[in-house]
Amino acid sequence: MPVYAFRCDACEYEFDRILPLSRYEDPQTCPECGEGPAARRFTPPNFILKGDGWDGKNHTISREMAKKNERLDARQKSQPTPGMRLAPNVDGQRVDSWSDAAKLAKDKGKDTTAYEHRAAQEKKP
Ligand SMILES: [Zn+2]
């Protein structure tokens, strides 16, 4: 589960809390003063953290995540999967399959020809 960072409105105490994605917007009680609400400091937990106020642990984690992302990028560049070079998407919005993309494109009032062409290829064994 992701770790979310909070800061108490009352005493400015900062703390991390592991929460399920579905509960990250729940108000948190401050462990220091018992008051709250403690506001979440950043929305997505898994991006490169910038700025002051992060302790060494967070810097290490963000560095490791950046390194891991670099490795994943390198791997994807060096090993393109045949026939799957382009992930199904409509205007950059990712979907599970090209048939879903065709449906989404239709919903958006777009020309679905190219999407349906890919969807047809997708269904071949
Ligand atoms: Zn507090």
Short mmCIF file of N, CA and C and ligand atoms in Angstrom, two decimals:
data_model
loop_
_atom_site.label_atom_id
_atom_site.label_comp_id
_atom_site.label_asym_id
_atom_site.label_seq_id
_atom_site.Cartn_x
_atom_site.Cartn_y
_atom_site.Cartn_z
N MET A 1 0.84 -1.20 0.00
CA MET A 1 0.00 0.00 0.00
C MET A 1 0.87 1.25 0.00
N PRO A 2 0.41 2.30 -0.61
CA PRO A 2 1.22 3.52 -0.68
C PRO A 2 1.33 4.25 0.65
N VAL A 3 2.40 4.97 0.80
CA VAL A 3 2.61 5.81 1.98
C VAL A 3 2.22 7.23 1.63
N TYR A 4 1.42 7.83 2.49
CA TYR A 4 1.00 9.21 2.27
C TYR A 4 1.57 10.09 3.37
N ALA A 5 1.94 11.29 2.99
CA ALA A 5 2.52 12.23 3.93
C ALA A 5 1.45 13.23 4.36
N PHE A 6 1.41 13.49 5.66
CA PHE A 6 0.43 14.43 6.19
C PHE A 6 1.12 15.49 7.03
N ARG A 7 0.45 16.64 7.16
CA ARG A 7 0.93 17.67 8.08
C ARG A 7 -0.26 18.16 8.89
N CYS A 8 -0.07 18.19 10.20
CA CYS A 8 -1.14 18.60 11.08
C CYS A 8 -1.40 20.10 10.95
N ASP A 9 -2.68 20.47 10.80
CA ASP A 9 -3.03 21.89 10.71
C ASP A 9 -2.80 22.61 12.03
N ALA A 10 -2.95 21.89 13.13
CA ALA A 10 -2.88 22.52 14.45
C ALA A 10 -1.45 22.76 14.91
N CYS A 11 -0.59 21.72 14.81
CA CYS A 11 0.76 21.86 15.37
C CYS A 11 1.86 21.72 14.31
N GLU A 12 1.48 21.51 13.06
CA GLU A 12 2.42 21.39 11.95
C GLU A 12 3.31 20.15 12.04
N TYR A 13 2.93 19.21 12.89
CA TYR A 13 3.68 17.95 12.95
C TYR A 13 3.50 17.20 11.63
N GLU A 14 4.60 16.66 11.11
CA GLU A 14 4.55 15.93 9.85
C GLU A 14 4.72 14.43 10.08
N PHE A 15 3.90 13.65 9.43
CA PHE A 15 4.01 12.20 9.61
C PHE A 15 3.57 11.48 8.35
N ASP A 16 4.01 10.24 8.24
CA ASP A 16 3.65 9.40 7.11
C ASP A 16 2.65 8.35 7.57
N ARG A 17 1.77 7.95 6.68
CA ARG A 17 0.81 6.93 7.05
C ARG A 17 0.56 6.04 5.83
N ILE A 18 0.54 4.74 6.09
CA ILE A 18 0.24 3.79 5.02
C ILE A 18 -1.26 3.60 4.95
N LEU A 19 -1.83 3.90 3.80
CA LEU A 19 -3.29 3.83 3.66
C LEU A 19 -3.65 3.14 2.36
N PRO A 20 -4.78 2.43 2.35
CA PRO A 20 -5.27 1.93 1.07
C PRO A 20 -5.67 3.09 0.18
N LEU A 21 -5.53 2.89 -1.11
CA LEU A 21 -5.86 3.96 -2.06
C LEU A 21 -7.24 4.55 -1.82
N SER A 22 -8.19 3.68 -1.44
CA SER A 22 -9.57 4.13 -1.29
C SER A 22 -9.74 5.06 -0.09
N ARG A 23 -8.73 5.07 0.84
CA ARG A 23 -8.92 5.85 2.06
C ARG A 23 -7.96 7.01 2.19
N TYR A 24 -7.19 7.29 1.14
CA TYR A 24 -6.16 8.31 1.32
C TYR A 24 -6.72 9.70 1.52
N GLU A 25 -8.00 9.89 1.19
CA GLU A 25 -8.58 11.23 1.38
C GLU A 25 -9.29 11.36 2.72
N ASP A 26 -9.32 10.29 3.51
CA ASP A 26 -9.92 10.38 4.84
C ASP A 26 -9.13 11.36 5.70
N PRO A 27 -9.84 12.17 6.52
CA PRO A 27 -9.10 13.05 7.44
C PRO A 27 -8.34 12.23 8.47
N GLN A 28 -7.11 12.64 8.76
CA GLN A 28 -6.27 11.91 9.69
C GLN A 28 -6.12 12.70 10.98
N THR A 29 -6.08 11.97 12.09
CA THR A 29 -5.84 12.62 13.37
C THR A 29 -4.34 12.69 13.61
N CYS A 30 -3.89 13.81 14.12
CA CYS A 30 -2.46 14.01 14.35
C CYS A 30 -1.98 13.11 15.50
N PRO A 31 -0.91 12.33 15.28
CA PRO A 31 -0.40 11.47 16.36
C PRO A 31 0.35 12.25 17.43
N GLU A 32 0.70 13.47 17.14
CA GLU A 32 1.49 14.28 18.07
C GLU A 32 0.59 14.98 19.07
N CYS A 33 -0.41 15.73 18.57
CA CYS A 33 -1.25 16.53 19.46
C CYS A 33 -2.67 15.96 19.57
N GLY A 34 -2.97 14.93 18.80
CA GLY A 34 -4.29 14.32 18.88
C GLY A 34 -5.38 15.15 18.23
N GLU A 35 -4.99 16.24 17.63
CA GLU A 35 -5.96 17.09 16.96
C GLU A 35 -5.89 16.88 15.45
N GLY A 36 -6.49 17.72 14.75
CA GLY A 36 -6.45 17.63 13.31
C GLY A 36 -7.27 18.73 12.72
N PRO A 37 -7.69 18.65 11.52
CA PRO A 37 -7.30 17.57 10.61
C PRO A 37 -5.86 17.74 10.13
N ALA A 38 -5.25 16.62 9.77
CA ALA A 38 -3.93 16.67 9.18
C ALA A 38 -4.11 16.57 7.67
N ALA A 39 -3.59 17.53 6.96
CA ALA A 39 -3.81 17.58 5.52
C ALA A 39 -2.75 16.76 4.79
N ARG A 40 -3.18 16.09 3.77
CA ARG A 40 -2.24 15.36 2.92
C ARG A 40 -1.35 16.36 2.20
N ARG A 41 -0.07 16.09 2.14
CA ARG A 41 0.87 17.06 1.59
C ARG A 41 1.07 16.89 0.09
N PHE A 42 0.94 15.68 -0.41
CA PHE A 42 1.10 15.46 -1.84
C PHE A 42 0.04 14.49 -2.30
N THR A 43 -0.45 14.67 -3.51
CA THR A 43 -1.51 13.80 -4.00
C THR A 43 -0.99 12.43 -4.44
N PRO A 44 -0.20 12.32 -5.49
CA PRO A 44 0.26 10.98 -5.84
C PRO A 44 1.53 10.64 -5.07
N PRO A 45 1.60 9.50 -4.46
CA PRO A 45 2.77 9.17 -3.66
C PRO A 45 3.96 8.73 -4.50
N ASN A 46 3.73 8.27 -5.72
CA ASN A 46 4.80 7.64 -6.49
C ASN A 46 5.37 8.54 -7.58
N PHE A 47 5.70 9.76 -7.24
CA PHE A 47 6.41 10.54 -8.24
C PHE A 47 7.64 11.13 -7.58
N ILE A 48 8.48 11.72 -8.39
CA ILE A 48 9.76 12.22 -7.86
C ILE A 48 9.49 13.40 -6.95
N LEU A 49 9.97 13.30 -5.75
CA LEU A 49 9.66 14.31 -4.75
C LEU A 49 10.68 15.43 -4.82
N LYS A 50 10.18 16.63 -4.81
CA LYS A 50 11.07 17.78 -4.90
C LYS A 50 10.82 18.71 -3.73
N GLY A 51 11.76 19.56 -3.48
CA GLY A 51 11.57 20.59 -2.48
C GLY A 51 12.12 20.23 -1.12
N ASP A 52 11.91 21.12 -0.19
CA ASP A 52 12.46 20.95 1.16
C ASP A 52 11.48 20.18 2.03
N GLY A 53 11.95 19.81 3.20
CA GLY A 53 11.05 19.21 4.17
C GLY A 53 11.02 17.70 4.11
N TRP A 54 11.78 17.08 3.20
CA TRP A 54 11.80 15.64 3.14
C TRP A 54 13.04 15.14 3.85
N ASP A 55 12.86 14.14 4.69
CA ASP A 55 14.02 13.63 5.40
C ASP A 55 14.81 12.68 4.51
N GLY A 56 15.93 12.20 5.01
CA GLY A 56 16.83 11.38 4.21
C GLY A 56 16.18 10.14 3.65
N LYS A 57 15.28 9.56 4.42
CA LYS A 57 14.63 8.35 3.98
C LYS A 57 13.82 8.60 2.71
N ASN A 58 13.09 9.69 2.71
CA ASN A 58 12.29 10.00 1.54
C ASN A 58 13.16 10.30 0.32
N HIS A 59 14.30 10.96 0.55
CA HIS A 59 15.20 11.23 -0.56
C HIS A 59 15.71 9.92 -1.14
N THR A 60 16.06 8.99 -0.24
CA THR A 60 16.55 7.69 -0.71
C THR A 60 15.48 6.99 -1.52
N ILE A 61 14.26 6.98 -1.01
CA ILE A 61 13.17 6.31 -1.72
C ILE A 61 12.95 6.93 -3.09
N SER A 62 12.94 8.25 -3.15
CA SER A 62 12.68 8.90 -4.44
C SER A 62 13.82 8.62 -5.41
N ARG A 63 15.06 8.58 -4.89
CA ARG A 63 16.19 8.25 -5.77
C ARG A 63 16.05 6.83 -6.30
N GLU A 64 15.68 5.91 -5.40
CA GLU A 64 15.54 4.52 -5.84
C GLU A 64 14.42 4.36 -6.85
N MET A 65 13.33 5.10 -6.64
CA MET A 65 12.23 5.01 -7.60
C MET A 65 12.66 5.56 -8.95
N ALA A 66 13.43 6.64 -8.94
CA ALA A 66 13.89 7.23 -10.20
C ALA A 66 14.79 6.24 -10.93
N LYS A 67 15.68 5.58 -10.16
CA LYS A 67 16.57 4.59 -10.77
C LYS A 67 15.77 3.44 -11.35
N LYS A 68 14.79 2.98 -10.59
CA LYS A 68 13.97 1.87 -11.05
C LYS A 68 13.24 2.24 -12.34
N ASN A 69 12.69 3.46 -12.38
CA ASN A 69 12.00 3.91 -13.59
C ASN A 69 12.95 3.96 -14.77
N GLU A 70 14.18 4.41 -14.53
CA GLU A 70 15.17 4.45 -15.62
C GLU A 70 15.42 3.05 -16.15
N ARG A 71 15.57 2.08 -15.22
CA ARG A 71 15.81 0.71 -15.65
C ARG A 71 14.64 0.18 -16.46
N LEU A 72 13.42 0.46 -16.00
CA LEU A 72 12.23 -0.01 -16.72
C LEU A 72 12.17 0.61 -18.11
N ASP A 73 12.46 1.92 -18.18
CA ASP A 73 12.45 2.59 -19.48
C ASP A 73 13.45 1.94 -20.41
N ALA A 74 14.67 1.71 -19.90
CA ALA A 74 15.72 1.14 -20.72
C ALA A 74 15.30 -0.24 -21.23
N ARG A 75 14.68 -1.02 -20.35
CA ARG A 75 14.26 -2.35 -20.74
C ARG A 75 13.19 -2.28 -21.84
N GLN A 76 12.25 -1.35 -21.67
CA GLN A 76 11.20 -1.25 -22.68
C GLN A 76 11.76 -0.80 -24.02
N LYS A 77 12.80 0.06 -23.98
CA LYS A 77 13.39 0.52 -25.23
C LYS A 77 14.17 -0.59 -25.91
N SER A 78 14.87 -1.42 -25.11
CA SER A 78 15.72 -2.43 -25.71
C SER A 78 14.93 -3.67 -26.12
N GLN A 79 13.77 -3.88 -25.55
CA GLN A 79 12.99 -5.06 -25.89
C GLN A 79 11.57 -4.70 -26.29
N PRO A 80 11.39 -4.12 -27.45
CA PRO A 80 10.02 -3.83 -27.88
C PRO A 80 9.27 -5.13 -28.16
N THR A 81 8.08 -5.25 -27.61
CA THR A 81 7.30 -6.46 -27.85
C THR A 81 6.73 -6.40 -29.26
N PRO A 82 6.94 -7.46 -30.06
CA PRO A 82 6.45 -7.41 -31.43
C PRO A 82 4.93 -7.25 -31.48
N GLY A 83 4.47 -6.34 -32.30
CA GLY A 83 3.03 -6.15 -32.49
C GLY A 83 2.36 -5.39 -31.36
N MET A 84 3.09 -5.08 -30.29
CA MET A 84 2.48 -4.38 -29.15
C MET A 84 3.21 -3.07 -28.89
N ARG A 85 3.75 -2.48 -29.92
CA ARG A 85 4.58 -1.29 -29.70
C ARG A 85 3.77 -0.14 -29.12
N LEU A 86 2.53 -0.01 -29.57
CA LEU A 86 1.71 1.10 -29.10
C LEU A 86 0.67 0.57 -28.13
N ALA A 87 0.67 1.10 -26.93
CA ALA A 87 -0.34 0.69 -25.96
C ALA A 87 -1.68 1.27 -26.36
N PRO A 88 -2.76 0.49 -26.15
CA PRO A 88 -4.08 1.00 -26.52
C PRO A 88 -4.39 2.30 -25.79
N ASN A 89 -4.75 3.34 -26.53
CA ASN A 89 -5.07 4.62 -25.91
C ASN A 89 -5.87 5.46 -26.88
N VAL A 90 -6.60 6.42 -26.31
CA VAL A 90 -7.29 7.42 -27.12
C VAL A 90 -6.82 8.78 -26.62
N ASP A 91 -6.13 9.52 -27.47
CA ASP A 91 -5.57 10.82 -27.07
C ASP A 91 -4.72 10.69 -25.82
N GLY A 92 -3.98 9.59 -25.70
CA GLY A 92 -3.11 9.40 -24.55
C GLY A 92 -3.81 8.79 -23.36
N GLN A 93 -5.12 8.64 -23.40
CA GLN A 93 -5.85 8.01 -22.29
C GLN A 93 -5.78 6.50 -22.47
N ARG A 94 -5.10 5.82 -21.54
CA ARG A 94 -4.85 4.40 -21.70
C ARG A 94 -6.12 3.59 -21.44
N VAL A 95 -6.30 2.55 -22.27
CA VAL A 95 -7.41 1.62 -22.08
C VAL A 95 -6.84 0.21 -22.19
N ASP A 96 -7.67 -0.78 -21.84
CA ASP A 96 -7.18 -2.15 -21.77
C ASP A 96 -6.94 -2.77 -23.14
N SER A 97 -7.71 -2.38 -24.11
CA SER A 97 -7.58 -3.00 -25.42
C SER A 97 -7.99 -2.01 -26.49
N TRP A 98 -7.65 -2.35 -27.73
CA TRP A 98 -8.01 -1.46 -28.83
C TRP A 98 -9.52 -1.48 -29.08
N SER A 99 -10.18 -2.58 -28.71
CA SER A 99 -11.65 -2.54 -28.86
C SER A 99 -12.25 -1.54 -27.87
N ASP A 100 -11.66 -1.48 -26.65
CA ASP A 100 -12.10 -0.45 -25.70
C ASP A 100 -11.78 0.94 -26.25
N ALA A 101 -10.62 1.06 -26.89
CA ALA A 101 -10.22 2.35 -27.46
C ALA A 101 -11.22 2.78 -28.53
N ALA A 102 -11.66 1.81 -29.35
CA ALA A 102 -12.63 2.13 -30.39
C ALA A 102 -13.93 2.64 -29.78
N LYS A 103 -14.36 1.98 -28.69
CA LYS A 103 -15.59 2.41 -28.01
C LYS A 103 -15.44 3.81 -27.45
N LEU A 104 -14.28 4.05 -26.81
CA LEU A 104 -14.03 5.35 -26.19
C LEU A 104 -13.98 6.44 -27.26
N ALA A 105 -13.33 6.13 -28.38
CA ALA A 105 -13.24 7.09 -29.47
C ALA A 105 -14.63 7.43 -30.00
N LYS A 106 -15.48 6.41 -30.08
CA LYS A 106 -16.85 6.62 -30.54
C LYS A 106 -17.59 7.54 -29.57
N ASP A 107 -17.41 7.26 -28.25
CA ASP A 107 -18.03 8.10 -27.22
C ASP A 107 -17.60 9.56 -27.37
N LYS A 108 -16.34 9.74 -27.78
CA LYS A 108 -15.81 11.10 -27.90
C LYS A 108 -16.17 11.71 -29.25
N GLY A 109 -16.89 10.97 -30.07
CA GLY A 109 -17.29 11.49 -31.36
C GLY A 109 -16.15 11.54 -32.37
N LYS A 110 -15.15 10.67 -32.17
CA LYS A 110 -14.00 10.66 -33.07
C LYS A 110 -14.18 9.61 -34.16
N ASP A 111 -13.33 9.71 -35.19
CA ASP A 111 -13.29 8.70 -36.23
C ASP A 111 -12.66 7.43 -35.65
N THR A 112 -13.40 6.32 -35.71
CA THR A 112 -12.94 5.11 -35.03
C THR A 112 -12.24 4.14 -35.99
N THR A 113 -12.07 4.53 -37.26
CA THR A 113 -11.53 3.59 -38.25
C THR A 113 -10.19 2.98 -37.80
N ALA A 114 -9.27 3.84 -37.42
CA ALA A 114 -7.94 3.37 -37.05
C ALA A 114 -8.01 2.46 -35.83
N TYR A 115 -8.88 2.81 -34.87
CA TYR A 115 -9.01 2.01 -33.66
C TYR A 115 -9.61 0.65 -33.98
N GLU A 116 -10.63 0.65 -34.85
CA GLU A 116 -11.27 -0.62 -35.20
C GLU A 116 -10.31 -1.51 -35.98
N HIS A 117 -9.46 -0.88 -36.80
CA HIS A 117 -8.44 -1.64 -37.54
C HIS A 117 -7.52 -2.36 -36.55
N ARG A 118 -7.05 -1.63 -35.53
CA ARG A 118 -6.18 -2.25 -34.53
C ARG A 118 -6.91 -3.29 -33.71
N ALA A 119 -8.19 -3.02 -33.40
CA ALA A 119 -8.97 -3.97 -32.63
C ALA A 119 -9.12 -5.28 -33.40
N ALA A 120 -9.29 -5.17 -34.74
CA ALA A 120 -9.42 -6.37 -35.56
C ALA A 120 -8.13 -7.18 -35.53
N GLN A 121 -6.99 -6.48 -35.60
CA GLN A 121 -5.69 -7.17 -35.54
C GLN A 121 -5.48 -7.83 -34.19
N GLU A 122 -6.00 -7.15 -33.16
CA GLU A 122 -5.84 -7.62 -31.79
C GLU A 122 -6.53 -8.97 -31.59
N LYS A 123 -7.63 -9.17 -32.30
CA LYS A 123 -8.42 -10.39 -32.10
C LYS A 123 -7.81 -11.60 -32.80
N LYS A 124 -6.89 -11.34 -33.73
CA LYS A 124 -6.24 -12.48 -34.40
C LYS A 124 -5.37 -13.26 -33.41
N PRO A 125 -5.31 -14.56 -33.57
CA PRO A 125 -4.51 -15.36 -32.63
C PRO A 125 -3.01 -15.04 -32.74
ZN ZN B 1 -0.90 18.08 15.68
#
